[in-house]
Amino acid sequence: MKARELSYTALLVASAIILGLFESLFPPLFTFAPGAKLGLANLITVIAMFTLSLPMTFLIILIRVLANALIGGTLFSLMYSLTGGIFSFLVMLLVKQLGAHRVSIIGISIMGGISHNFGQLTIASLVAQSLYTYNYLPFMSLAGIIAGFFVGLAGNYILIHIEQLGSSIRIKHY
Amino acid sequence: MQKLLKTLKPFDYILTAFALFLSFIPLILTLVHKQPHTNNIAVIKMNGDVVDQFVLSEDADRLEKTYYPAEGLYNTIEQVGDQIRVKADNSRNQIAVKTGWLSEVGDIAICLPHRFVVEVQGEKSFSEENLILPFF
């Protein structure tokens, strides 16, 4: 791996951790969906997906989740964000395969937001040993759509600017 | 705005609408299977085990009870008539407390770090347990 790619990856990891911590300072945005967050750190996942290889993107998610759990989380918040993070990554990857002419970064991010919350509800459902947990799905999906939209919008702009920088970081166009 | 609409692609709308539609299915299933005009039951679970059950009827007395899922952890529930809520607990995110009042079948308040759950079930689950099948 080139030093430039390594430092870029490290920069993304650091940004993801800071964004996660920054977000935890504020009260939850979605009062109608218990436990749902804006998920600013997912912005980094979206950027990584378009500029780095799959293993590196996965690594960024893992490090971000573990670091945030070590800094200010519990075992449950770790389980939550790990399942949500991995699940949303897989879904976003799948949606991305549709191609740039069919789905935009915003759409990919929205699907990521929804699946992230679905993953979290699954953990809640396992812990509570109750399928009723899924009754919150409409609220959680709505929160995921709103969060995913704004994260995707921001990701869209950032990726355009990364491209314009003319750096060695290239946007992978599917 | 126009620039934004240009950015969005057809599958953005299709997938989002489809996912939103799918997420209503559990709620619809719960509503379809709802028993009419019976008192619901609030089930209190700690660590996955049922520890208490309260009948949620309109003329029930007001009830407040505190549970201790583990040392140093507490969850206080409050029942007023046919509603129940987690009134207070000492978890960080207060998700169960913020969930508010529960009264309908399928309503659930979960305090994950304490593994404490309040769930409203239909009376059916009681009779199902006691159901004795006749010999054929």
PDB file of C-alpha atoms in Angstrom:
ATOM      1  CA  MET A   1       0.000   0.000   0.000  1.00  0.00           C
ATOM      2  CA  LYS A   2       1.249   3.444  -0.870  1.00  0.00           C
ATOM      3  CA  ALA A   3       1.982   5.900   1.928  1.00  0.00           C
ATOM      4  CA  ARG A   4      -0.505   8.299   0.390  1.00  0.00           C
ATOM      5  CA  GLU A   5      -3.331   5.758   0.470  1.00  0.00           C
ATOM      6  CA  LEU A   6      -2.435   4.776   4.009  1.00  0.00           C
ATOM      7  CA  SER A   7      -2.524   8.360   5.259  1.00  0.00           C
ATOM      8  CA  TYR A   8      -5.795   8.953   3.411  1.00  0.00           C
ATOM      9  CA  THR A   9      -7.278   5.874   5.113  1.00  0.00           C
ATOM     10  CA  ALA A  10      -6.015   7.052   8.497  1.00  0.00           C
ATOM     11  CA  LEU A  11      -7.553  10.471   7.846  1.00  0.00           C
ATOM     12  CA  LEU A  12     -10.914   8.875   7.106  1.00  0.00           C
ATOM     13  CA  VAL A  13     -10.741   6.693  10.244  1.00  0.00           C
ATOM     14  CA  ALA A  14      -9.910   9.732  12.383  1.00  0.00           C
ATOM     15  CA  SER A  15     -12.736  11.759  10.811  1.00  0.00           C
ATOM     16  CA  ALA A  16     -15.188   8.900  11.377  1.00  0.00           C
ATOM     17  CA  ILE A  17     -14.258   8.615  15.061  1.00  0.00           C
ATOM     18  CA  ILE A  18     -14.485  12.387  15.598  1.00  0.00           C
ATOM     19  CA  LEU A  19     -17.822  12.615  13.771  1.00  0.00           C
ATOM     20  CA  GLY A  20     -19.203   9.786  15.936  1.00  0.00           C
ATOM     21  CA  LEU A  21     -18.043  11.507  19.132  1.00  0.00           C
ATOM     22  CA  PHE A  22     -19.240  14.902  17.924  1.00  0.00           C
ATOM     23  CA  GLU A  23     -22.688  13.510  17.261  1.00  0.00           C
ATOM     24  CA  SER A  24     -22.935  11.899  20.699  1.00  0.00           C
ATOM     25  CA  LEU A  25     -22.598  15.370  22.259  1.00  0.00           C
ATOM     26  CA  PHE A  26     -26.014  16.373  20.939  1.00  0.00           C
ATOM     27  CA  PRO A  27     -29.419  15.081  21.965  1.00  0.00           C
ATOM     28  CA  PRO A  28     -30.979  12.601  19.488  1.00  0.00           C
ATOM     29  CA  LEU A  29     -32.369  14.339  16.432  1.00  0.00           C
ATOM     30  CA  PHE A  30     -35.253  11.972  15.777  1.00  0.00           C
ATOM     31  CA  THR A  31     -37.579  12.127  18.741  1.00  0.00           C
ATOM     32  CA  PHE A  32     -40.090   9.878  16.983  1.00  0.00           C
ATOM     33  CA  ALA A  33     -37.674   6.972  16.562  1.00  0.00           C
ATOM     34  CA  PRO A  34     -36.116   5.768  19.821  1.00  0.00           C
ATOM     35  CA  GLY A  35     -32.394   5.208  19.413  1.00  0.00           C
ATOM     36  CA  ALA A  36     -32.074   6.497  15.845  1.00  0.00           C
ATOM     37  CA  LYS A  37     -29.227   8.861  15.057  1.00  0.00           C
ATOM     38  CA  LEU A  38     -28.165  11.004  12.119  1.00  0.00           C
ATOM     39  CA  GLY A  39     -25.146   8.727  11.695  1.00  0.00           C
ATOM     40  CA  LEU A  40     -22.629  11.310  10.581  1.00  0.00           C
ATOM     41  CA  ALA A  41     -19.911   8.653  10.690  1.00  0.00           C
ATOM     42  CA  ASN A  42     -21.682   6.874   7.830  1.00  0.00           C
ATOM     43  CA  LEU A  43     -20.586   9.784   5.669  1.00  0.00           C
ATOM     44  CA  ILE A  44     -17.060   8.416   5.934  1.00  0.00           C
ATOM     45  CA  THR A  45     -18.255   4.932   4.963  1.00  0.00           C
ATOM     46  CA  VAL A  46     -19.873   6.407   1.848  1.00  0.00           C
ATOM     47  CA  ILE A  47     -16.726   8.359   0.919  1.00  0.00           C
ATOM     48  CA  ALA A  48     -14.526   5.299   1.557  1.00  0.00           C
ATOM     49  CA  MET A  49     -16.763   3.108  -0.594  1.00  0.00           C
ATOM     50  CA  PHE A  50     -16.169   5.365  -3.566  1.00  0.00           C
ATOM     51  CA  THR A  51     -12.471   6.006  -3.096  1.00  0.00           C
ATOM     52  CA  LEU A  52     -10.949   2.934  -1.449  1.00  0.00           C
ATOM     53  CA  SER A  53     -10.948  -0.821  -1.926  1.00  0.00           C
ATOM     54  CA  LEU A  54     -13.601  -2.944  -0.223  1.00  0.00           C
ATOM     55  CA  PRO A  55     -11.296  -4.434   2.454  1.00  0.00           C
ATOM     56  CA  MET A  56     -10.056  -0.960   3.382  1.00  0.00           C
ATOM     57  CA  THR A  57     -13.616   0.372   3.641  1.00  0.00           C
ATOM     58  CA  PHE A  58     -14.560  -2.557   5.852  1.00  0.00           C
ATOM     59  CA  LEU A  59     -11.485  -1.932   7.991  1.00  0.00           C
ATOM     60  CA  ILE A  60     -12.460   1.726   8.437  1.00  0.00           C
ATOM     61  CA  ILE A  61     -15.922   0.682   9.671  1.00  0.00           C
ATOM     62  CA  LEU A  62     -14.436  -1.868  12.097  1.00  0.00           C
ATOM     63  CA  ILE A  63     -11.861   0.534  13.552  1.00  0.00           C
ATOM     64  CA  ARG A  64     -14.378   3.361  13.823  1.00  0.00           C
ATOM     65  CA  VAL A  65     -16.928   1.194  15.659  1.00  0.00           C
ATOM     66  CA  LEU A  66     -14.353  -0.338  18.008  1.00  0.00           C
ATOM     67  CA  ALA A  67     -12.693   3.003  18.775  1.00  0.00           C
ATOM     68  CA  ASN A  68     -15.987   4.720  19.528  1.00  0.00           C
ATOM     69  CA  ALA A  69     -17.002   1.842  21.793  1.00  0.00           C
ATOM     70  CA  LEU A  70     -13.696   2.092  23.660  1.00  0.00           C
ATOM     71  CA  ILE A  71     -13.935   5.866  24.035  1.00  0.00           C
ATOM     72  CA  GLY A  72     -17.486   6.249  25.181  1.00  0.00           C
ATOM     73  CA  GLY A  73     -19.574   3.168  24.560  1.00  0.00           C
ATOM     74  CA  THR A  74     -20.918   0.086  26.219  1.00  0.00           C
ATOM     75  CA  LEU A  75     -21.000  -3.530  25.108  1.00  0.00           C
ATOM     76  CA  PHE A  76     -24.511  -2.935  23.840  1.00  0.00           C
ATOM     77  CA  SER A  77     -23.647   0.179  21.889  1.00  0.00           C
ATOM     78  CA  LEU A  78     -20.801  -1.831  20.326  1.00  0.00           C
ATOM     79  CA  MET A  79     -23.154  -4.638  19.284  1.00  0.00           C
ATOM     80  CA  TYR A  80     -25.586  -2.045  17.989  1.00  0.00           C
ATOM     81  CA  SER A  81     -23.201  -0.043  15.882  1.00  0.00           C
ATOM     82  CA  LEU A  82     -21.253  -3.070  14.659  1.00  0.00           C
ATOM     83  CA  THR A  83     -24.364  -4.831  13.358  1.00  0.00           C
ATOM     84  CA  GLY A  84     -25.768  -1.592  11.946  1.00  0.00           C
ATOM     85  CA  GLY A  85     -22.451  -0.638  10.365  1.00  0.00           C
ATOM     86  CA  ILE A  86     -21.792  -4.004   8.713  1.00  0.00           C
ATOM     87  CA  PHE A  87     -25.392  -4.477   7.592  1.00  0.00           C
ATOM     88  CA  SER A  88     -25.623  -1.026   6.030  1.00  0.00           C
ATOM     89  CA  PHE A  89     -22.242  -1.529   4.339  1.00  0.00           C
ATOM     90  CA  LEU A  90     -23.421  -4.780   2.727  1.00  0.00           C
ATOM     91  CA  VAL A  91     -26.692  -3.255   1.546  1.00  0.00           C
ATOM     92  CA  MET A  92     -24.986  -0.121   0.188  1.00  0.00           C
ATOM     93  CA  LEU A  93     -22.507  -2.337  -1.640  1.00  0.00           C
ATOM     94  CA  LEU A  94     -25.352  -4.302  -3.187  1.00  0.00           C
ATOM     95  CA  VAL A  95     -27.277  -1.177  -4.207  1.00  0.00           C
ATOM     96  CA  LYS A  96     -24.089   0.343  -5.655  1.00  0.00           C
ATOM     97  CA  GLN A  97     -23.879  -2.600  -8.068  1.00  0.00           C
ATOM     98  CA  LEU A  98     -26.942  -1.216  -9.869  1.00  0.00           C
ATOM     99  CA  GLY A  99     -24.650   1.308 -11.491  1.00  0.00           C
ATOM    100  CA  ALA A 100     -24.277   5.093 -11.496  1.00  0.00           C
ATOM    101  CA  HIS A 101     -26.968   5.603 -14.129  1.00  0.00           C
ATOM    102  CA  ARG A 102     -29.599   3.834 -12.008  1.00  0.00           C
ATOM    103  CA  VAL A 103     -28.801   4.887  -8.447  1.00  0.00           C
ATOM    104  CA  SER A 104     -27.100   7.964  -6.975  1.00  0.00           C
ATOM    105  CA  ILE A 105     -24.889   8.362  -3.929  1.00  0.00           C
ATOM    106  CA  ILE A 106     -27.921   9.780  -2.133  1.00  0.00           C
ATOM    107  CA  GLY A 107     -29.969   6.660  -2.923  1.00  0.00           C
ATOM    108  CA  ILE A 108     -27.140   4.403  -1.791  1.00  0.00           C
ATOM    109  CA  SER A 109     -26.818   6.373   1.439  1.00  0.00           C
ATOM    110  CA  ILE A 110     -30.581   6.281   2.074  1.00  0.00           C
ATOM    111  CA  MET A 111     -30.590   2.485   1.719  1.00  0.00           C
ATOM    112  CA  GLY A 112     -27.591   2.440   4.070  1.00  0.00           C
ATOM    113  CA  GLY A 113     -29.497   4.493   6.636  1.00  0.00           C
ATOM    114  CA  ILE A 114     -32.558   2.252   6.479  1.00  0.00           C
ATOM    115  CA  SER A 115     -30.570  -0.977   6.699  1.00  0.00           C
ATOM    116  CA  HIS A 116     -28.420   0.421   9.510  1.00  0.00           C
ATOM    117  CA  ASN A 117     -31.538   0.961  11.601  1.00  0.00           C
ATOM    118  CA  PHE A 118     -32.912  -2.432  10.573  1.00  0.00           C
ATOM    119  CA  GLY A 119     -29.691  -4.056  11.813  1.00  0.00           C
ATOM    120  CA  GLN A 120     -29.972  -2.215  15.105  1.00  0.00           C
ATOM    121  CA  LEU A 121     -33.602  -3.235  15.558  1.00  0.00           C
ATOM    122  CA  THR A 122     -32.595  -6.846  14.942  1.00  0.00           C
ATOM    123  CA  ILE A 123     -30.154  -6.659  17.840  1.00  0.00           C
ATOM    124  CA  ALA A 124     -32.820  -5.003  19.996  1.00  0.00           C
ATOM    125  CA  SER A 125     -35.237  -7.740  18.988  1.00  0.00           C
ATOM    126  CA  LEU A 126     -32.741 -10.464  19.940  1.00  0.00           C
ATOM    127  CA  VAL A 127     -32.002  -8.872  23.305  1.00  0.00           C
ATOM    128  CA  ALA A 128     -35.666  -8.249  24.045  1.00  0.00           C
ATOM    129  CA  GLN A 129     -36.549 -11.683  22.648  1.00  0.00           C
ATOM    130  CA  SER A 130     -39.568 -10.135  21.024  1.00  0.00           C
ATOM    131  CA  LEU A 131     -40.572  -9.629  17.411  1.00  0.00           C
ATOM    132  CA  TYR A 132     -42.721  -6.670  18.445  1.00  0.00           C
ATOM    133  CA  THR A 133     -39.561  -4.616  18.264  1.00  0.00           C
ATOM    134  CA  TYR A 134     -39.989  -4.582  14.494  1.00  0.00           C
ATOM    135  CA  ASN A 135     -43.176  -2.543  14.924  1.00  0.00           C
ATOM    136  CA  TYR A 136     -40.858   0.449  15.229  1.00  0.00           C
ATOM    137  CA  LEU A 137     -39.532  -0.258  11.756  1.00  0.00           C
ATOM    138  CA  PRO A 138     -41.597   2.440   9.954  1.00  0.00           C
ATOM    139  CA  PHE A 139     -40.281   5.122  12.317  1.00  0.00           C
ATOM    140  CA  MET A 140     -36.751   3.789  12.141  1.00  0.00           C
ATOM    141  CA  SER A 141     -36.927   3.598   8.333  1.00  0.00           C
ATOM    142  CA  LEU A 142     -38.170   7.164   8.135  1.00  0.00           C
ATOM    143  CA  ALA A 143     -35.314   8.299  10.372  1.00  0.00           C
ATOM    144  CA  GLY A 144     -32.943   6.267   8.177  1.00  0.00           C
ATOM    145  CA  ILE A 145     -34.284   7.901   5.011  1.00  0.00           C
ATOM    146  CA  ILE A 146     -33.884  11.422   6.403  1.00  0.00           C
ATOM    147  CA  ALA A 147     -30.436  10.699   7.835  1.00  0.00           C
ATOM    148  CA  GLY A 148     -29.333   8.835   4.699  1.00  0.00           C
ATOM    149  CA  PHE A 149     -30.513  11.661   2.469  1.00  0.00           C
ATOM    150  CA  PHE A 150     -28.444  14.308   4.213  1.00  0.00           C
ATOM    151  CA  VAL A 151     -25.417  12.056   4.590  1.00  0.00           C
ATOM    152  CA  GLY A 152     -25.681  11.184   0.878  1.00  0.00           C
ATOM    153  CA  LEU A 153     -26.070  14.827  -0.097  1.00  0.00           C
ATOM    154  CA  ALA A 154     -22.959  15.758   1.892  1.00  0.00           C
ATOM    155  CA  GLY A 155     -21.093  12.739   0.489  1.00  0.00           C
ATOM    156  CA  ASN A 156     -22.053  13.774  -3.028  1.00  0.00           C
ATOM    157  CA  TYR A 157     -20.550  17.240  -2.590  1.00  0.00           C
ATOM    158  CA  ILE A 158     -17.428  15.972  -0.856  1.00  0.00           C
ATOM    159  CA  LEU A 159     -16.769  13.400  -3.588  1.00  0.00           C
ATOM    160  CA  ILE A 160     -17.154  16.055  -6.302  1.00  0.00           C
ATOM    161  CA  HIS A 161     -14.568  18.161  -4.500  1.00  0.00           C
ATOM    162  CA  ILE A 162     -12.191  15.271  -3.939  1.00  0.00           C
ATOM    163  CA  GLU A 163     -12.307  14.702  -7.683  1.00  0.00           C
ATOM    164  CA  GLN A 164     -11.670  18.376  -8.404  1.00  0.00           C
ATOM    165  CA  LEU A 165      -8.652  18.409  -6.103  1.00  0.00           C
ATOM    166  CA  GLY A 166      -6.856  16.373  -8.713  1.00  0.00           C
ATOM    167  CA  SER A 167      -5.269  14.299  -5.978  1.00  0.00           C
ATOM    168  CA  SER A 168      -4.122  10.727  -6.388  1.00  0.00           C
ATOM    169  CA  ILE A 169      -7.367   9.648  -4.722  1.00  0.00           C
ATOM    170  CA  ARG A 170      -9.633   8.605  -7.565  1.00  0.00           C
ATOM    171  CA  ILE A 171     -13.362   8.177  -7.448  1.00  0.00           C
ATOM    172  CA  LYS A 172     -14.249   4.624  -8.402  1.00  0.00           C
ATOM    173  CA  HIS A 173     -17.035   4.797 -10.916  1.00  0.00           C
ATOM    174  CA  TYR A 174     -18.411   1.326 -10.350  1.00  0.00           C
TER     175      TYR A 174
ATOM    176  CA  MET B   1     -33.276  22.148  -6.009  1.00  0.00           C
ATOM    177  CA  GLN B   2     -33.244  21.330  -9.715  1.00  0.00           C
ATOM    178  CA  LYS B   3     -29.642  20.306  -9.451  1.00  0.00           C
ATOM    179  CA  LEU B   4     -30.619  17.994  -6.617  1.00  0.00           C
ATOM    180  CA  LEU B   5     -33.450  16.434  -8.596  1.00  0.00           C
ATOM    181  CA  LYS B   6     -31.016  15.876 -11.427  1.00  0.00           C
ATOM    182  CA  THR B   7     -28.653  14.080  -9.066  1.00  0.00           C
ATOM    183  CA  LEU B   8     -31.340  11.635  -7.977  1.00  0.00           C
ATOM    184  CA  LYS B   9     -31.721   8.544 -10.135  1.00  0.00           C
ATOM    185  CA  PRO B  10     -34.812   6.356 -10.758  1.00  0.00           C
ATOM    186  CA  PHE B  11     -33.779   3.547  -8.417  1.00  0.00           C
ATOM    187  CA  ASP B  12     -33.321   6.047  -5.567  1.00  0.00           C
ATOM    188  CA  TYR B  13     -37.088   6.522  -5.521  1.00  0.00           C
ATOM    189  CA  ILE B  14     -37.954   2.887  -6.249  1.00  0.00           C
ATOM    190  CA  LEU B  15     -35.712   1.402  -3.550  1.00  0.00           C
ATOM    191  CA  THR B  16     -36.658   3.981  -0.920  1.00  0.00           C
ATOM    192  CA  ALA B  17     -40.379   3.492  -1.523  1.00  0.00           C
ATOM    193  CA  PHE B  18     -39.988  -0.283  -1.516  1.00  0.00           C
ATOM    194  CA  ALA B  19     -37.996  -0.306   1.729  1.00  0.00           C
ATOM    195  CA  LEU B  20     -40.490   2.029   3.381  1.00  0.00           C
ATOM    196  CA  PHE B  21     -43.344  -0.220   2.275  1.00  0.00           C
ATOM    197  CA  LEU B  22     -41.597  -3.328   3.627  1.00  0.00           C
ATOM    198  CA  SER B  23     -41.018  -1.695   6.985  1.00  0.00           C
ATOM    199  CA  PHE B  24     -44.762  -1.407   7.573  1.00  0.00           C
ATOM    200  CA  ILE B  25     -45.313  -5.163   7.259  1.00  0.00           C
ATOM    201  CA  PRO B  26     -44.561  -6.137  10.908  1.00  0.00           C
ATOM    202  CA  LEU B  27     -46.884  -3.381  12.168  1.00  0.00           C
ATOM    203  CA  ILE B  28     -49.652  -4.444   9.785  1.00  0.00           C
ATOM    204  CA  LEU B  29     -49.278  -8.086  10.837  1.00  0.00           C
ATOM    205  CA  THR B  30     -49.529  -7.074  14.495  1.00  0.00           C
ATOM    206  CA  LEU B  31     -52.654  -5.012  13.848  1.00  0.00           C
ATOM    207  CA  VAL B  32     -54.293  -7.796  11.821  1.00  0.00           C
ATOM    208  CA  HIS B  33     -53.741 -10.320  14.606  1.00  0.00           C
ATOM    209  CA  LYS B  34     -54.982  -7.960  17.291  1.00  0.00           C
ATOM    210  CA  GLN B  35     -57.715  -9.302  19.571  1.00  0.00           C
ATOM    211  CA  PRO B  36     -60.636  -6.914  19.880  1.00  0.00           C
ATOM    212  CA  HIS B  37     -61.915  -5.688  23.257  1.00  0.00           C
ATOM    213  CA  THR B  38     -59.817  -7.722  25.610  1.00  0.00           C
ATOM    214  CA  ASN B  39     -57.551  -6.321  28.228  1.00  0.00           C
ATOM    215  CA  ASN B  40     -53.929  -6.268  27.195  1.00  0.00           C
ATOM    216  CA  ILE B  41     -51.174  -7.545  29.393  1.00  0.00           C
ATOM    217  CA  ALA B  42     -47.938  -5.767  30.162  1.00  0.00           C
ATOM    218  CA  VAL B  43     -45.098  -8.247  30.405  1.00  0.00           C
ATOM    219  CA  ILE B  44     -41.936  -7.235  32.231  1.00  0.00           C
ATOM    220  CA  LYS B  45     -38.842  -9.106  31.134  1.00  0.00           C
ATOM    221  CA  MET B  46     -35.391  -9.025  32.674  1.00  0.00           C
ATOM    222  CA  ASN B  47     -32.516 -10.819  30.990  1.00  0.00           C
ATOM    223  CA  GLY B  48     -35.033 -12.473  28.694  1.00  0.00           C
ATOM    224  CA  ASP B  49     -37.091 -13.955  31.536  1.00  0.00           C
ATOM    225  CA  VAL B  50     -40.622 -12.860  32.329  1.00  0.00           C
ATOM    226  CA  VAL B  51     -40.615 -11.458  35.865  1.00  0.00           C
ATOM    227  CA  ASP B  52     -44.019  -9.785  36.082  1.00  0.00           C
ATOM    228  CA  GLN B  53     -47.289  -9.440  34.210  1.00  0.00           C
ATOM    229  CA  PHE B  54     -49.886  -6.739  34.737  1.00  0.00           C
ATOM    230  CA  VAL B  55     -53.375  -6.609  33.292  1.00  0.00           C
ATOM    231  CA  LEU B  56     -53.880  -3.256  31.581  1.00  0.00           C
ATOM    232  CA  SER B  57     -57.502  -2.463  32.287  1.00  0.00           C
ATOM    233  CA  GLU B  58     -59.055   0.965  32.540  1.00  0.00           C
ATOM    234  CA  ASP B  59     -60.095   0.503  36.165  1.00  0.00           C
ATOM    235  CA  ALA B  60     -56.718  -0.781  37.352  1.00  0.00           C
ATOM    236  CA  ASP B  61     -55.137   0.997  40.307  1.00  0.00           C
ATOM    237  CA  ARG B  62     -52.126   3.197  39.698  1.00  0.00           C
ATOM    238  CA  LEU B  63     -49.017   1.152  40.170  1.00  0.00           C
ATOM    239  CA  GLU B  64     -45.363   1.992  40.476  1.00  0.00           C
ATOM    240  CA  LYS B  65     -42.659  -0.606  40.869  1.00  0.00           C
ATOM    241  CA  THR B  66     -38.901  -0.550  40.693  1.00  0.00           C
ATOM    242  CA  TYR B  67     -36.833  -3.416  39.327  1.00  0.00           C
ATOM    243  CA  TYR B  68     -33.134  -4.001  39.798  1.00  0.00           C
ATOM    244  CA  PRO B  69     -31.850  -5.947  36.748  1.00  0.00           C
ATOM    245  CA  ALA B  70     -28.324  -5.924  38.184  1.00  0.00           C
ATOM    246  CA  GLU B  71     -26.386  -4.292  40.982  1.00  0.00           C
ATOM    247  CA  GLY B  72     -26.513  -0.515  40.642  1.00  0.00           C
ATOM    248  CA  LEU B  73     -29.110  -0.601  37.857  1.00  0.00           C
ATOM    249  CA  TYR B  74     -32.772   0.256  38.277  1.00  0.00           C
ATOM    250  CA  ASN B  75     -35.867   0.624  36.131  1.00  0.00           C
ATOM    251  CA  THR B  76     -39.080   2.073  37.539  1.00  0.00           C
ATOM    252  CA  ILE B  77     -42.325   1.310  35.766  1.00  0.00           C
ATOM    253  CA  GLU B  78     -45.631   3.089  36.209  1.00  0.00           C
ATOM    254  CA  GLN B  79     -49.063   1.796  35.285  1.00  0.00           C
ATOM    255  CA  VAL B  80     -52.026   4.140  35.081  1.00  0.00           C
ATOM    256  CA  GLY B  81     -55.203   2.380  33.957  1.00  0.00           C
ATOM    257  CA  ASP B  82     -54.615   0.668  30.636  1.00  0.00           C
ATOM    258  CA  GLN B  83     -51.267   2.343  30.022  1.00  0.00           C
ATOM    259  CA  ILE B  84     -47.810   1.513  31.248  1.00  0.00           C
ATOM    260  CA  ARG B  85     -44.422   3.186  30.845  1.00  0.00           C
ATOM    261  CA  VAL B  86     -40.884   3.077  32.065  1.00  0.00           C
ATOM    262  CA  LYS B  87     -40.986   6.107  34.318  1.00  0.00           C
ATOM    263  CA  ALA B  88     -37.315   6.304  35.155  1.00  0.00           C
ATOM    264  CA  ASP B  89     -34.095   4.360  34.939  1.00  0.00           C
ATOM    265  CA  ASN B  90     -30.405   5.068  35.295  1.00  0.00           C
ATOM    266  CA  SER B  91     -29.337   4.127  31.779  1.00  0.00           C
ATOM    267  CA  ARG B  92     -27.407   6.678  29.771  1.00  0.00           C
ATOM    268  CA  ASN B  93     -29.588   7.087  26.709  1.00  0.00           C
ATOM    269  CA  GLN B  94     -32.975   6.804  28.466  1.00  0.00           C
ATOM    270  CA  ILE B  95     -34.449   5.178  25.369  1.00  0.00           C
ATOM    271  CA  ALA B  96     -37.068   3.158  27.282  1.00  0.00           C
ATOM    272  CA  VAL B  97     -38.113   6.254  29.253  1.00  0.00           C
ATOM    273  CA  LYS B  98     -38.373   8.352  26.094  1.00  0.00           C
ATOM    274  CA  THR B  99     -40.495   5.679  24.432  1.00  0.00           C
ATOM    275  CA  GLY B 100     -43.330   6.887  26.670  1.00  0.00           C
ATOM    276  CA  TRP B 101     -46.672   5.265  27.358  1.00  0.00           C
ATOM    277  CA  LEU B 102     -47.477   1.801  26.039  1.00  0.00           C
ATOM    278  CA  SER B 103     -51.009   0.510  25.701  1.00  0.00           C
ATOM    279  CA  GLU B 104     -51.497  -1.303  22.393  1.00  0.00           C
ATOM    280  CA  VAL B 105     -50.494  -4.874  21.619  1.00  0.00           C
ATOM    281  CA  GLY B 106     -46.990  -4.801  20.218  1.00  0.00           C
ATOM    282  CA  ASP B 107     -45.929  -1.646  22.041  1.00  0.00           C
ATOM    283  CA  ILE B 108     -42.559  -2.227  23.561  1.00  0.00           C
ATOM    284  CA  ALA B 109     -40.035  -0.250  25.595  1.00  0.00           C
ATOM    285  CA  ILE B 110     -36.538  -1.621  25.709  1.00  0.00           C
ATOM    286  CA  CYS B 111     -33.682  -0.626  27.962  1.00  0.00           C
ATOM    287  CA  LEU B 112     -30.893  -2.524  26.233  1.00  0.00           C
ATOM    288  CA  PRO B 113     -27.988  -1.910  28.626  1.00  0.00           C
ATOM    289  CA  HIS B 114     -30.128  -3.208  31.509  1.00  0.00           C
ATOM    290  CA  ARG B 115     -31.696  -5.965  29.395  1.00  0.00           C
ATOM    291  CA  PHE B 116     -35.033  -4.716  30.706  1.00  0.00           C
ATOM    292  CA  VAL B 117     -38.131  -4.917  28.528  1.00  0.00           C
ATOM    293  CA  VAL B 118     -41.760  -3.876  28.948  1.00  0.00           C
ATOM    294  CA  GLU B 119     -43.958  -5.388  26.277  1.00  0.00           C
ATOM    295  CA  VAL B 120     -47.717  -5.221  25.744  1.00  0.00           C
ATOM    296  CA  GLN B 121     -49.251  -8.497  24.676  1.00  0.00           C
ATOM    297  CA  GLY B 122     -52.796  -9.497  23.874  1.00  0.00           C
ATOM    298  CA  GLU B 123     -54.675 -11.639  26.363  1.00  0.00           C
ATOM    299  CA  LYS B 124     -54.506 -14.450  23.813  1.00  0.00           C
ATOM    300  CA  SER B 125     -51.014 -15.449  24.843  1.00  0.00           C
ATOM    301  CA  PHE B 126     -52.351 -16.308  28.285  1.00  0.00           C
ATOM    302  CA  SER B 127     -55.066 -18.618  27.069  1.00  0.00           C
ATOM    303  CA  GLU B 128     -52.718 -20.197  24.561  1.00  0.00           C
ATOM    304  CA  GLU B 129     -50.479 -21.284  27.407  1.00  0.00           C
ATOM    305  CA  ASN B 130     -53.406 -22.861  29.189  1.00  0.00           C
ATOM    306  CA  LEU B 131     -54.852 -24.434  26.107  1.00  0.00           C
ATOM    307  CA  ILE B 132     -55.310 -28.172  26.431  1.00  0.00           C
ATOM    308  CA  LEU B 133     -55.817 -29.974  23.187  1.00  0.00           C
ATOM    309  CA  PRO B 134     -58.464 -32.683  23.285  1.00  0.00           C
ATOM    310  CA  PHE B 135     -57.471 -36.204  22.317  1.00  0.00           C
ATOM    311  CA  PHE B 136     -58.710 -37.220  18.943  1.00  0.00           C
TER     312      PHE B 136
END
